[in-house]
CSV table of C-alpha atoms in Angstrom, one decimal:
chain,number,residue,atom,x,y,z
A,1,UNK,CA,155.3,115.3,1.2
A,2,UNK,CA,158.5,117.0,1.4
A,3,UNK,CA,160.3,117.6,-1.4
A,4,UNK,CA,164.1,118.8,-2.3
A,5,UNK,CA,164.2,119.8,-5.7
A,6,UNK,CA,167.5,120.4,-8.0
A,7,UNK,CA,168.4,121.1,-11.5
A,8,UNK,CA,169.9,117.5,-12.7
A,9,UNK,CA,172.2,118.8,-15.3
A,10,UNK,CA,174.8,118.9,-16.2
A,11,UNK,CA,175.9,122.4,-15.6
A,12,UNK,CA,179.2,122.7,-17.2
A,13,UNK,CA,181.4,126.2,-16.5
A,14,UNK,CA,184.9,126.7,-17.6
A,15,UNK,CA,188.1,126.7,-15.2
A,16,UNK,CA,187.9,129.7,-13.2
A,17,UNK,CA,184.6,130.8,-13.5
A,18,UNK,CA,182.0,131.1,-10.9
A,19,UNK,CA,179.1,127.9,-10.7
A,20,UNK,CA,175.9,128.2,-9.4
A,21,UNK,CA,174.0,125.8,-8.2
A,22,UNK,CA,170.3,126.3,-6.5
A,23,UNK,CA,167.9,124.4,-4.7
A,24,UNK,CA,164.2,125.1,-3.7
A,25,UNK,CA,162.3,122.7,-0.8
A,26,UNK,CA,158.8,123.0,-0.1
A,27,UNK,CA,158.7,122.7,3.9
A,28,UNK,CA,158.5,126.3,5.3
A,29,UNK,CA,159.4,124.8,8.6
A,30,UNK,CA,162.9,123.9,7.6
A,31,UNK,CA,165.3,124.5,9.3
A,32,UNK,CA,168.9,123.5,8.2
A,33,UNK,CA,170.7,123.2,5.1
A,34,UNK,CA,173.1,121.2,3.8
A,35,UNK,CA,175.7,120.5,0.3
A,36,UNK,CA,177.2,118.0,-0.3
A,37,UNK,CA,180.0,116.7,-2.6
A,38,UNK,CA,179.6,113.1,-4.2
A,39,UNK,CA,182.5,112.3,-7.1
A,40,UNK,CA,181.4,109.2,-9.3
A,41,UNK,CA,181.2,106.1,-7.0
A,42,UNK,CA,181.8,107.2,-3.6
A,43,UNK,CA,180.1,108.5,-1.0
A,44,UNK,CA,179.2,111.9,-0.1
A,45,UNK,CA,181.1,114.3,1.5
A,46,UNK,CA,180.0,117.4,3.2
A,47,UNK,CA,180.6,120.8,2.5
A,48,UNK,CA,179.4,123.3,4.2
A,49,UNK,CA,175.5,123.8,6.1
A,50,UNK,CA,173.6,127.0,6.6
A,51,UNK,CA,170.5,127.8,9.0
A,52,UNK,CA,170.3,132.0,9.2
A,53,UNK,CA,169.4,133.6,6.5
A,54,UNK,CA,172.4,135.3,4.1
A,55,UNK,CA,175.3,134.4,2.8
A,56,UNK,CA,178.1,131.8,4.6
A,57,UNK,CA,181.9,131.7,3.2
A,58,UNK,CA,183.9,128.9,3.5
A,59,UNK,CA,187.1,129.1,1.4
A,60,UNK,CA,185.7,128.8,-2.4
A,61,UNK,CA,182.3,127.7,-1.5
A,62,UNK,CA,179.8,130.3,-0.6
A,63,UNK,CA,176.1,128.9,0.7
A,64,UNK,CA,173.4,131.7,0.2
A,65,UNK,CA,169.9,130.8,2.1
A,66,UNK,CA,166.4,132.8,1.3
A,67,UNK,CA,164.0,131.1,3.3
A,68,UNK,CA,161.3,133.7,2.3
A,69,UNK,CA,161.9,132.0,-1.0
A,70,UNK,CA,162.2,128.7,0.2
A,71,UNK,CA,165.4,128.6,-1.9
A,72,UNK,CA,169.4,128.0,-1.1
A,73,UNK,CA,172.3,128.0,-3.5
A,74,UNK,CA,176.0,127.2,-3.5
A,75,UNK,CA,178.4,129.2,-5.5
A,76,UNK,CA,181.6,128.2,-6.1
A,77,UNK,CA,184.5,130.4,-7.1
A,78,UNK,CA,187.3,129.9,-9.0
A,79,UNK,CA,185.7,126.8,-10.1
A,80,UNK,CA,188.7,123.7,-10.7
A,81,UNK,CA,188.4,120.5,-13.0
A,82,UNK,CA,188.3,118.9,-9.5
A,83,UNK,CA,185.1,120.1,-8.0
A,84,UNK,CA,183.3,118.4,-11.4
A,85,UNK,CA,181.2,116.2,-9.0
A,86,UNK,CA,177.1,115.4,-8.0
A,87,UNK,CA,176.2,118.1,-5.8
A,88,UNK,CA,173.4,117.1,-3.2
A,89,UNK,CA,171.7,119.9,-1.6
A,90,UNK,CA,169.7,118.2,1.8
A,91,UNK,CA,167.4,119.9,4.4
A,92,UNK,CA,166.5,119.2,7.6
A,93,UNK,CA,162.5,119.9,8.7
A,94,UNK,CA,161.7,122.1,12.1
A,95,UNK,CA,160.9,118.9,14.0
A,96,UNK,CA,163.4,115.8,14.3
A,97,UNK,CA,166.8,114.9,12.7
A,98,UNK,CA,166.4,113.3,9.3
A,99,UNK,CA,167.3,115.0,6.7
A,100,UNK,CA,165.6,115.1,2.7
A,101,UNK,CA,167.8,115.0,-0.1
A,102,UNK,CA,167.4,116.1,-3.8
A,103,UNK,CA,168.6,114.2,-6.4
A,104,UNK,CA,171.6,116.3,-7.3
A,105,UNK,CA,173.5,118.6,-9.9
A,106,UNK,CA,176.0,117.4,-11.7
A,107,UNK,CA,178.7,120.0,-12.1
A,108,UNK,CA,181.4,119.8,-15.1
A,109,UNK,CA,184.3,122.4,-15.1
A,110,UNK,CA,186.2,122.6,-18.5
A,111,UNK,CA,190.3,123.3,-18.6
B,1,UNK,CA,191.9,108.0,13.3
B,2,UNK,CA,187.9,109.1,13.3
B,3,UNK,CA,185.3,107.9,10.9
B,4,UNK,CA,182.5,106.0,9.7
B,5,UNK,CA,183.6,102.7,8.0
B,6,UNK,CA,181.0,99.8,6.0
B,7,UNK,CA,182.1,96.6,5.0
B,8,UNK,CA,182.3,95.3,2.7
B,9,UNK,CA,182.8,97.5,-0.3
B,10,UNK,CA,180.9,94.9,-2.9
B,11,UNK,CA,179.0,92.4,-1.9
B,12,UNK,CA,177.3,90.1,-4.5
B,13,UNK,CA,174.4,87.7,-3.5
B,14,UNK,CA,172.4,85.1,-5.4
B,15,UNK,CA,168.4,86.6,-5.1
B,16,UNK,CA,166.5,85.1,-2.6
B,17,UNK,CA,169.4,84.8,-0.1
B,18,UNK,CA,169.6,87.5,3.5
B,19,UNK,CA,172.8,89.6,3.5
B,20,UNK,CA,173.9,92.0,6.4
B,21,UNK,CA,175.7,95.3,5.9
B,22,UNK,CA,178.0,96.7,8.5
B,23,UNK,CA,178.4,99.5,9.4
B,24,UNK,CA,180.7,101.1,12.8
B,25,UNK,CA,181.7,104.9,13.5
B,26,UNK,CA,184.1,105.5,16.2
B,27,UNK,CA,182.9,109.4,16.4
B,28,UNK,CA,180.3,109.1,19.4
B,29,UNK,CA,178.0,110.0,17.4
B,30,UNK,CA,174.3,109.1,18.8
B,31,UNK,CA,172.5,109.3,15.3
B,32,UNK,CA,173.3,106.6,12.7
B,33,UNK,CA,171.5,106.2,9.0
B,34,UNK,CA,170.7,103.9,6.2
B,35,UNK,CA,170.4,105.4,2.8
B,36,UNK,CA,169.8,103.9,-0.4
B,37,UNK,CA,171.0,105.2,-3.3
B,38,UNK,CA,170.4,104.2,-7.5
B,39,UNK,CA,172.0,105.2,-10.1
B,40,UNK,CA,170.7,109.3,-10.8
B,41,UNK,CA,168.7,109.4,-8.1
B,42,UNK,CA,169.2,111.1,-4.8
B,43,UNK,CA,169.3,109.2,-0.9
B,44,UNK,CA,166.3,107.6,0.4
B,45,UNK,CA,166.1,106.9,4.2
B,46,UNK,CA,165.9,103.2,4.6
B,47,UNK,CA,166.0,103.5,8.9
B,48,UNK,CA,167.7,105.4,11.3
B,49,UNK,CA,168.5,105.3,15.1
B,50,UNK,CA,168.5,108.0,18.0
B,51,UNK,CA,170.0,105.7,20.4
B,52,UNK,CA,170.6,102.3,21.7
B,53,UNK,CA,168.0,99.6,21.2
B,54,UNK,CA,165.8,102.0,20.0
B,55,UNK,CA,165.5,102.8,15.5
B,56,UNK,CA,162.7,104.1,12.9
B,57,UNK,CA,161.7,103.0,9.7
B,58,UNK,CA,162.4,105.9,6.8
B,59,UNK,CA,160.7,106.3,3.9
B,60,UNK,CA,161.3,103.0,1.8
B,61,UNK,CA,162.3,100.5,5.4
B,62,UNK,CA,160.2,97.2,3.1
B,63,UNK,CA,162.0,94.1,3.0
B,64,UNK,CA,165.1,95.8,5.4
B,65,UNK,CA,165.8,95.1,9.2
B,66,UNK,CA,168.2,96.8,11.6
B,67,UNK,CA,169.5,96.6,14.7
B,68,UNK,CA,171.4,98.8,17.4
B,69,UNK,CA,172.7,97.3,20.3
B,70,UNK,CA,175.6,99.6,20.4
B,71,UNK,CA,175.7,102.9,20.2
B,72,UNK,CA,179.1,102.5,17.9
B,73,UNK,CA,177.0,99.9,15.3
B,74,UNK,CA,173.9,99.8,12.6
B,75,UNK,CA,174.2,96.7,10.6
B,76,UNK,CA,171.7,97.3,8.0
B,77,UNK,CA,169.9,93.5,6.5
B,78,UNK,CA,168.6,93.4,3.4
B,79,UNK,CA,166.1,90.2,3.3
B,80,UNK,CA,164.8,88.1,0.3
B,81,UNK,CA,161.6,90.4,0.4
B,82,UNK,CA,163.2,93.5,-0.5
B,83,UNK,CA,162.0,93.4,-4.2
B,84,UNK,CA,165.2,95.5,-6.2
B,85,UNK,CA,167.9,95.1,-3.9
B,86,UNK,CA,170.7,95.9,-6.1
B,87,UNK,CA,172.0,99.2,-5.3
B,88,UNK,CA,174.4,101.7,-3.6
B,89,UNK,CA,173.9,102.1,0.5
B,90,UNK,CA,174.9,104.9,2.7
B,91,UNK,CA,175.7,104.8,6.5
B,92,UNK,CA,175.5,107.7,8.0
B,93,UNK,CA,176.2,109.2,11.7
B,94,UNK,CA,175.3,112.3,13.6
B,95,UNK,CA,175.3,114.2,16.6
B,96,UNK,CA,171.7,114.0,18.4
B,97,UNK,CA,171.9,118.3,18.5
B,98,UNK,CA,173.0,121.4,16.7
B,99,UNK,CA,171.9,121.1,12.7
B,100,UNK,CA,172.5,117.6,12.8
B,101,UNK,CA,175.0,117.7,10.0
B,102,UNK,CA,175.7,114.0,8.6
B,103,UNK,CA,178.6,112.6,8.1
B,104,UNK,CA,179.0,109.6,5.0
B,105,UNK,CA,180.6,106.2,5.4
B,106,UNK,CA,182.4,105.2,2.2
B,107,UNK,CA,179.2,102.9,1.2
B,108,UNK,CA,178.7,99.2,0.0
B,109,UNK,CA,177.7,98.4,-3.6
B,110,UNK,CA,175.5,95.6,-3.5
B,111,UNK,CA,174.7,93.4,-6.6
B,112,UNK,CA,172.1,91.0,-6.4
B,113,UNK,CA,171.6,88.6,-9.5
């Protein structure tokens, strides 16, 4: 069975700082990977998606993938009272196009 | 304007009764989804579609039926069989290629009493 797993929290930072937020899967064929954003009752939006191992920038979001690990994280900089939100981390196996979601982190940022 | 859109936002039914979900994306997109999704818990694939008259159950498809016989539209039914009906679904859309990134509708709420 493939599985997505993430912290649930909730991982609180204060404005400005840096959040972390990880995520380990347990197919070693999988291939992409995806955050999204999901503010209290609406949908998710995404965010950025990473497939080669390293680091990808986008803006304030950086995705970091170690698939030796079988782990990917999302750092956000500069962290805002806006980015407190559900952050589901979702991966996509080697064969097909459907992808398996974790459960989410909730992220808090304190003015 | 591009997008995914569902209708309607909240949809309350008595329990035992059918009710269909809609769901259209104007993106030509080939991909479209059904997700589930209760309250602290993560998406759960309810079916999905590669193309036209064609769609595969997910991992929880019980007491749900679908239907594509445009590429632009996935209604989603959720039948008197489905045992807990009552929650938050997801339409989703995607390119058949690349990484397949998703991309969300604004979801219905359904509340079945």
């Amino acid at each position: 069975q493939k599985e997505v797993e993430q912290n649930s929290g909730p991982l609180s930072v204060p404005e400005g700082a840096i959040a972390s937020l990880n995520c380990t899967y347990s197919d070693r064929g999988s291939q992409s990977f995806f955050w999204y954003r999901q503010y209290s009752g609406k949908s998710p939006e995404l965010i950025m998606f990473i497939y080669s191992n390293g680091d990808k920038e986008d803006g304030r979001f950086t995705a970091q993938l170690n698939k030796a690990s079988q782990y990917v994280s999302l750092l956000i900089r500069d962290s805002q009272p806006s980015d407190s939100a559900t952050y589901l981390c979702a991966v996509k196996g080697e064969y097909g196009n459907k992808l398996v979601f974790g459960a989410g982190t909730i992220l808090r940022v304190k003015s | 304007d591009g997008g995914i859109t569902q209708s309607p936002k909240y949809l309350f039914r008595k329990e035992g009764q059918n009710v269909t979900l809609s769901c259209e994306q104007n993106l030509n997109h080939d991909a479209m989804y059904w997700y589930r999704q209760d309250p602290g818990q993560g998406l759960r694939l309810i079916y999905y579609s590669q193309i036209v008259n064609d769609f595969q159950k997910g991992d929880i498809a019980e007491g749900y039926s679908v239907s594509r016989e445009k590429k632009e539209s996935f209604p989603l039914t959720v039948t008197s069989a489905q045992k807990n009906p009552t929650a938050f679904y997801l339409c989703a859309s995607s390119m058949f290629g690349g990484v397949y990134e998703q991309y969300f509708g604004p979801g219905t709420r359904l509340t079945v009493t």
